[in-house]
Amino acid sequence: MSKTYSISELASEFDVTTRSIRFYEDQELLHPTRRGQTRIYSSKDRVRLKLTLRGKRLGFSLAEIRELFELWDETRSGSEKQLHLMLSKISERKAALEQQMKDITMVQLELESAEIRCRQALEELNEKHPATAK
Amino acid sequence: MSKTYSISELASEFDVTTRSIRFYEDQELLHPTRRGQTRIYSSKDRVRLKLTLRGKRLGFSLAEIRELFELWDETRSGSEKQLHLMLSKISERKAALEQQMKDITMVQLELESAEIRCRQALEELNEKHPATAK
DNA sequence: TCTAAGCTTTACGTTAACGTAAACTTGTTT
DNA sequence: AAACAAGTTTACGTTAACGTAAAGCTTAGA
């Protein structure tokens, strides 16, 4: 009897619209059960929603996210072939994430130096213009 | 007389289509000059293209990237107000990037443990099935 | 002179990821 | 009974970021 959630509970917890959540179901990322016609979300669904949103923030498409979910499900009782496929997908993703880490680091460095140049420009303004006090 | 580039040179160097490069110009991310009707790209344009692609990999929209370029250009001879605006945009971006770093780290951990579980499953298969040699 | 490569503009098509609106059911509160 | 809140389905609309022709210039080479 683990916990369940309504669609609006999940929507407000993760700050997405119910429209999005239904859309994710349509794309087979979530598989809520029903009571009557009302959707009931398990904690597994909740985890999947969380993972979905995280994946999105990382630039994965919904299709890619779905592919990962499916692979993982198939893998859970998988043949050797499935397991190897999963391992190769995993290392694909790992490589992509490492590239992203590098990109982020580069941009962070650029932002740092941009910030420094901004502050210097401000100081120069204040020397010519020591007026605007405090 | 610094170096210049043709559209297809840049396209093949960065592995994008010429269509995309022209589209970026349309969105005012690039500003090549012309010889006759042919576009000539400066090394500044090349840098901007590189930054654009990096920004895209990080999930920025073209509009956001353009906004950053414009802010930076305005800032280069900017008023105090411009400089402060730029600083606040910079810290916005820094915060977003930190969140992304966290996301990546989380996903990397999940991939790690998924990989481990895969390898264990493979070992178990090999114990029941020590056949497929080498 | 013809052709081929590489460039150009113009413009309609496409995909992903929802937004938005309309009309309906179901349960519960006044 | 009436009205409300929260859920549902159906379906058309929207935006971003290009893809994909189609048709025309321009210049080096056979």
Coordinates of C-alpha atoms (C1' of nucleotides) in Angstrom, one line a residue:
Chain A
M1 CA 0.0 0.0 0.0
S2 CA 2.6 2.6 -0.9
K3 CA 1.7 6.1 -1.5
T4 CA -0.2 7.4 -4.5
Y5 CA -0.6 10.9 -6.0
S6 CA -3.2 12.8 -7.9
I7 CA -2.2 14.6 -11.1
S8 CA -2.4 18.0 -9.5
E9 CA -0.3 17.0 -6.5
L10 CA 2.5 16.0 -8.9
A11 CA 2.0 19.1 -11.0
S12 CA 2.4 21.5 -8.1
E13 CA 5.2 19.5 -6.5
F14 CA 7.3 19.6 -9.6
D15 CA 5.9 22.9 -11.0
V16 CA 4.7 21.6 -14.3
T17 CA 1.2 21.7 -15.8
T18 CA -1.2 18.8 -15.8
R19 CA -1.2 19.1 -19.5
S20 CA 2.5 18.3 -19.5
I21 CA 2.0 15.3 -17.3
R22 CA -0.7 13.9 -19.5
F23 CA 1.5 14.5 -22.5
Y24 CA 4.3 12.5 -20.9
E25 CA 1.8 9.7 -20.4
D26 CA 0.9 10.0 -24.1
Q27 CA 4.6 9.6 -24.9
E28 CA 4.7 6.6 -22.6
L29 CA 7.0 8.0 -20.1
L30 CA 4.4 7.5 -17.3
H31 CA 1.9 4.7 -16.8
P32 CA -0.6 5.7 -14.1
T33 CA -3.4 3.4 -13.2
R34 CA -7.0 4.5 -13.0
R35 CA -9.8 4.7 -10.5
G36 CA -12.7 5.1 -12.7
Q37 CA -11.4 7.5 -15.3
T38 CA -9.1 9.4 -12.8
R39 CA -5.4 8.9 -13.0
I40 CA -3.6 7.5 -10.0
Y41 CA 0.2 7.9 -9.8
S42 CA 2.4 5.5 -7.9
S43 CA 5.7 6.5 -6.3
K44 CA 7.4 4.8 -9.3
D45 CA 5.6 7.3 -11.5
R46 CA 6.7 10.1 -9.3
V47 CA 10.3 9.0 -9.7
R48 CA 9.9 8.7 -13.4
L49 CA 8.5 12.2 -13.6
K50 CA 11.4 13.5 -11.6
L51 CA 13.9 11.7 -13.9
T52 CA 12.0 13.0 -16.9
L53 CA 12.3 16.6 -15.8
R54 CA 16.0 16.2 -14.9
G55 CA 16.6 14.7 -18.3
K56 CA 14.9 17.6 -20.0
R57 CA 17.0 20.1 -18.1
L58 CA 20.0 18.2 -19.5
G59 CA 18.7 18.6 -23.0
F60 CA 17.5 15.1 -23.6
S61 CA 14.4 14.8 -25.8
L62 CA 11.3 13.0 -24.4
A63 CA 12.0 10.2 -27.0
E64 CA 15.5 9.7 -25.7
I65 CA 14.2 9.6 -22.1
R66 CA 11.6 7.1 -23.0
E67 CA 14.2 5.0 -24.8
L68 CA 16.3 4.9 -21.6
F69 CA 13.3 3.9 -19.5
E70 CA 12.4 1.1 -21.8
L71 CA 15.9 -0.2 -22.1
W72 CA 16.1 -0.2 -18.3
D73 CA 12.9 -2.1 -18.0
E74 CA 13.8 -4.7 -20.6
T75 CA 17.2 -5.0 -19.0
R76 CA 15.8 -5.9 -15.6
S77 CA 15.2 -9.4 -16.7
G78 CA 17.4 -9.2 -19.7
S79 CA 19.4 -11.4 -21.9
E80 CA 23.1 -11.0 -22.3
K81 CA 22.5 -9.1 -25.5
Q82 CA 20.1 -6.7 -23.8
L83 CA 22.6 -6.1 -21.0
H84 CA 25.4 -5.3 -23.4
L85 CA 23.1 -3.0 -25.3
M86 CA 22.3 -1.2 -22.1
L87 CA 25.9 -0.9 -21.2
S88 CA 26.7 0.7 -24.5
K89 CA 23.9 3.1 -24.2
I90 CA 25.1 4.0 -20.7
S91 CA 28.6 4.7 -21.9
E92 CA 27.1 6.8 -24.7
R93 CA 25.3 8.9 -22.2
K94 CA 28.3 9.1 -20.0
A95 CA 30.4 10.5 -22.8
A96 CA 27.7 13.1 -23.7
L97 CA 27.5 14.2 -20.1
E98 CA 31.3 14.6 -19.9
Q99 CA 31.2 16.8 -22.9
Q100 CA 28.5 18.8 -21.3
M101 CA 30.5 19.2 -18.2
K102 CA 33.4 20.6 -20.3
D103 CA 31.1 23.0 -22.0
I104 CA 29.7 24.2 -18.7
T105 CA 33.2 24.7 -17.4
M106 CA 34.2 26.7 -20.4
V107 CA 31.2 28.9 -20.2
Q108 CA 31.7 29.4 -16.5
L109 CA 35.2 30.5 -17.1
E110 CA 34.0 32.9 -19.8
L111 CA 31.3 34.2 -17.4
E112 CA 34.0 34.7 -14.7
S113 CA 36.2 36.8 -16.9
A114 CA 33.2 38.7 -18.2
E115 CA 32.3 39.5 -14.6
I116 CA 35.8 40.6 -13.8
R117 CA 35.8 42.9 -16.8
C118 CA 32.5 44.4 -15.8
R119 CA 33.7 45.1 -12.3
Q120 CA 36.8 46.8 -13.6
A121 CA 34.8 48.9 -15.9
L122 CA 32.7 49.9 -12.9
E123 CA 35.7 50.9 -10.9
E124 CA 37.0 53.0 -13.7
L125 CA 33.7 54.8 -13.9
N126 CA 33.8 55.4 -10.1
E127 CA 37.3 57.0 -10.4
K128 CA 36.2 59.5 -13.0
H129 CA 32.9 60.0 -11.2
P130 CA 33.4 59.5 -7.4
A131 CA 30.1 61.3 -6.9
T132 CA 27.3 58.8 -6.5
A133 CA 28.1 58.1 -2.9
K134 CA 27.9 55.2 -0.4
Chain B
M1 CA 44.1 41.6 -42.7
S2 CA 43.1 38.9 -40.3
K3 CA 41.7 35.6 -41.6
T4 CA 38.3 35.2 -43.2
Y5 CA 36.2 32.2 -43.9
S6 CA 33.6 31.1 -46.4
I7 CA 30.3 29.7 -45.2
S8 CA 31.1 26.2 -46.2
E9 CA 34.5 26.4 -44.4
L10 CA 32.7 27.2 -41.2
A11 CA 30.0 24.7 -41.9
S12 CA 32.5 21.8 -42.2
E13 CA 34.7 22.9 -39.4
F14 CA 31.8 23.0 -36.9
D15 CA 29.8 20.3 -38.6
V16 CA 26.6 22.3 -39.1
T17 CA 24.7 23.0 -42.3
T18 CA 25.0 26.3 -44.3
R19 CA 21.3 26.6 -43.7
S20 CA 21.9 26.8 -40.0
I21 CA 24.6 29.4 -40.4
R22 CA 22.4 31.6 -42.5
F23 CA 19.6 31.1 -40.0
Y24 CA 21.8 32.3 -37.2
E25 CA 22.6 35.4 -39.2
D26 CA 18.8 35.9 -39.7
Q27 CA 18.5 35.7 -35.9
E28 CA 21.3 38.3 -35.7
L29 CA 23.8 36.0 -34.0
L30 CA 26.3 36.5 -36.8
H31 CA 27.1 39.6 -39.0
P32 CA 29.2 38.6 -41.9
T33 CA 30.2 41.2 -44.5
R34 CA 29.8 40.7 -48.2
R35 CA 31.9 40.6 -51.3
G36 CA 29.3 41.0 -54.0
Q37 CA 26.5 38.9 -52.6
T38 CA 28.8 36.3 -51.0
R39 CA 29.1 36.2 -47.3
I40 CA 32.6 36.7 -45.7
Y41 CA 33.0 35.6 -42.1
S42 CA 35.6 37.2 -39.8
S43 CA 37.4 35.4 -37.0
K44 CA 35.0 37.3 -34.7
D45 CA 32.1 35.6 -36.5
R46 CA 33.9 32.3 -36.1
V47 CA 34.1 32.8 -32.4
R48 CA 30.5 33.7 -32.2
L49 CA 29.5 30.6 -34.1
K50 CA 31.6 28.5 -31.7
L51 CA 29.9 30.2 -28.7
T52 CA 26.5 29.8 -30.3
L53 CA 27.0 26.1 -30.7
R54 CA 28.3 25.7 -27.2
G55 CA 25.3 27.6 -25.9
K56 CA 23.0 25.3 -27.7
R57 CA 24.6 22.3 -26.3
L58 CA 23.9 23.8 -22.9
G59 CA 20.3 24.2 -23.7
F60 CA 20.2 28.0 -24.3
S61 CA 17.8 29.1 -27.0
L62 CA 19.1 31.2 -29.9
A63 CA 17.2 34.2 -28.5
E64 CA 19.0 33.9 -25.2
I65 CA 22.3 33.6 -26.9
R66 CA 21.6 36.6 -28.9
E67 CA 20.6 38.5 -25.8
L68 CA 23.9 37.7 -24.2
F69 CA 25.8 38.8 -27.3
E70 CA 24.0 42.1 -27.4
L71 CA 24.3 42.8 -23.7
W72 CA 28.0 42.2 -24.0
D73 CA 28.4 44.5 -27.0
E74 CA 26.5 47.2 -25.3
T75 CA 28.4 46.7 -22.1
R76 CA 31.8 47.3 -23.8
S77 CA 31.2 51.0 -23.7
G78 CA 28.4 50.9 -21.3
S79 CA 26.9 53.0 -18.6
E80 CA 26.8 52.0 -15.0
K81 CA 23.3 50.8 -15.5
Q82 CA 24.3 48.6 -18.4
L83 CA 27.1 47.2 -16.4
H84 CA 24.9 46.3 -13.5
L85 CA 22.4 44.7 -15.8
M86 CA 25.1 42.6 -17.3
L87 CA 26.4 41.6 -13.9
S88 CA 22.9 40.4 -12.9
K89 CA 22.5 38.5 -16.2
I90 CA 25.9 36.9 -15.6
S91 CA 24.9 35.7 -12.1
E92 CA 21.6 34.4 -13.4
R93 CA 23.5 32.3 -15.9
K94 CA 26.0 31.1 -13.3
A95 CA 23.2 29.9 -11.1
A96 CA 21.5 28.0 -14.0
L97 CA 24.8 26.4 -14.8
E98 CA 25.4 25.3 -11.3
Q99 CA 22.0 23.7 -11.3
Q100 CA 22.9 21.9 -14.5
M101 CA 26.1 20.7 -12.9
K102 CA 24.2 19.2 -10.1
D103 CA 21.8 17.5 -12.5
I104 CA 24.6 16.1 -14.4
T105 CA 26.3 14.8 -11.3
M106 CA 23.0 13.1 -10.2
V107 CA 22.5 11.5 -13.6
Q108 CA 26.1 10.3 -13.6
L109 CA 25.7 8.7 -10.3
E110 CA 22.5 7.0 -11.6
L111 CA 24.3 5.8 -14.7
E112 CA 27.2 4.5 -12.5
S113 CA 24.9 2.4 -10.4
A114 CA 23.0 1.2 -13.4
E115 CA 26.2 0.1 -15.0
I116 CA 27.2 -1.8 -11.9
R117 CA 23.8 -3.6 -11.8
C118 CA 24.3 -4.5 -15.4
R119 CA 27.7 -6.0 -14.8
Q120 CA 26.4 -8.0 -11.9
A121 CA 23.6 -9.3 -13.9
L122 CA 26.1 -10.4 -16.5
E123 CA 28.2 -12.2 -14.0
E124 CA 25.2 -14.0 -12.7
L125 CA 24.4 -15.1 -16.2
N126 CA 27.9 -16.4 -16.6
E127 CA 27.8 -18.5 -13.5
K128 CA 24.6 -20.3 -14.6
H129 CA 26.0 -20.4 -18.1
P130 CA 29.8 -20.7 -18.0
A131 CA 29.6 -21.8 -21.6
T132 CA 30.3 -18.9 -24.0
A133 CA 34.0 -19.1 -23.5
K134 CA 37.1 -16.9 -23.7
Chain C
dT1 C1' 30.7 28.8 -75.0
dC2 C1' 29.1 25.7 -72.1
dT3 C1' 29.2 23.6 -67.7
dA4 C1' 29.9 22.7 -63.0
dA5 C1' 30.7 24.2 -58.3
dG6 C1' 29.5 27.1 -54.9
dC7 C1' 27.0 30.7 -53.6
dT8 C1' 22.5 33.3 -53.2
dT9 C1' 17.2 34.4 -52.0
dT10 C1' 12.5 32.9 -51.3
dA11 C1' 9.3 30.2 -49.3
dC12 C1' 6.7 26.3 -47.9
dG13 C1' 7.2 22.0 -44.8
dT14 C1' 8.4 19.6 -40.4
dT15 C1' 9.0 18.2 -35.6
dA16 C1' 8.9 18.6 -30.6
dA17 C1' 6.6 20.0 -26.7
dC18 C1' 3.4 21.7 -25.1
dG19 C1' -0.8 25.8 -24.7
dT20 C1' -5.5 26.7 -25.0
dA21 C1' -10.3 26.1 -25.5
dA22 C1' -14.6 23.5 -25.4
dA23 C1' -17.5 20.4 -23.7
dC24 C1' -18.2 16.5 -20.5
dT25 C1' -18.2 13.5 -16.0
dT26 C1' -17.8 12.9 -11.1
dG27 C1' -17.8 14.0 -6.4
dT28 C1' -18.8 17.2 -2.6
dT29 C1' -20.2 21.2 -0.4
dT30 C1' -23.8 24.8 0.4
Chain D
dA1 C1' -31.1 21.0 -6.4
dA2 C1' -27.4 23.9 -7.6
dA3 C1' -23.0 25.0 -7.9
dC4 C1' -18.1 24.2 -7.3
dA5 C1' -13.7 21.9 -7.8
dA6 C1' -11.0 18.6 -10.0
dG7 C1' -10.7 15.6 -13.2
dT8 C1' -11.4 13.9 -18.2
dT9 C1' -11.2 13.7 -23.8
dT10 C1' -10.7 15.9 -28.2
dA11 C1' -8.7 18.8 -31.1
dC12 C1' -6.8 22.8 -33.1
dG13 C1' -2.9 26.4 -32.4
dT14 C1' 1.9 27.9 -31.5
dT15 C1' 7.0 28.4 -31.3
dA16 C1' 11.8 27.2 -32.3
dA17 C1' 15.1 25.6 -35.2
dC18 C1' 16.0 24.2 -38.8
dG19 C1' 15.0 20.9 -43.6
dT20 C1' 14.1 20.9 -48.3
dA21 C1' 13.1 22.3 -52.7
dA22 C1' 13.2 25.7 -56.6
dA23 C1' 15.2 29.0 -59.3
dG24 C1' 18.8 32.2 -60.2
dC25 C1' 23.9 34.6 -60.0
dT26 C1' 29.0 34.2 -60.7
dT27 C1' 33.3 32.5 -61.6
dA28 C1' 37.0 29.0 -62.8
dG29 C1' 37.9 25.4 -66.0
dA30 C1' 37.3 22.1 -70.3

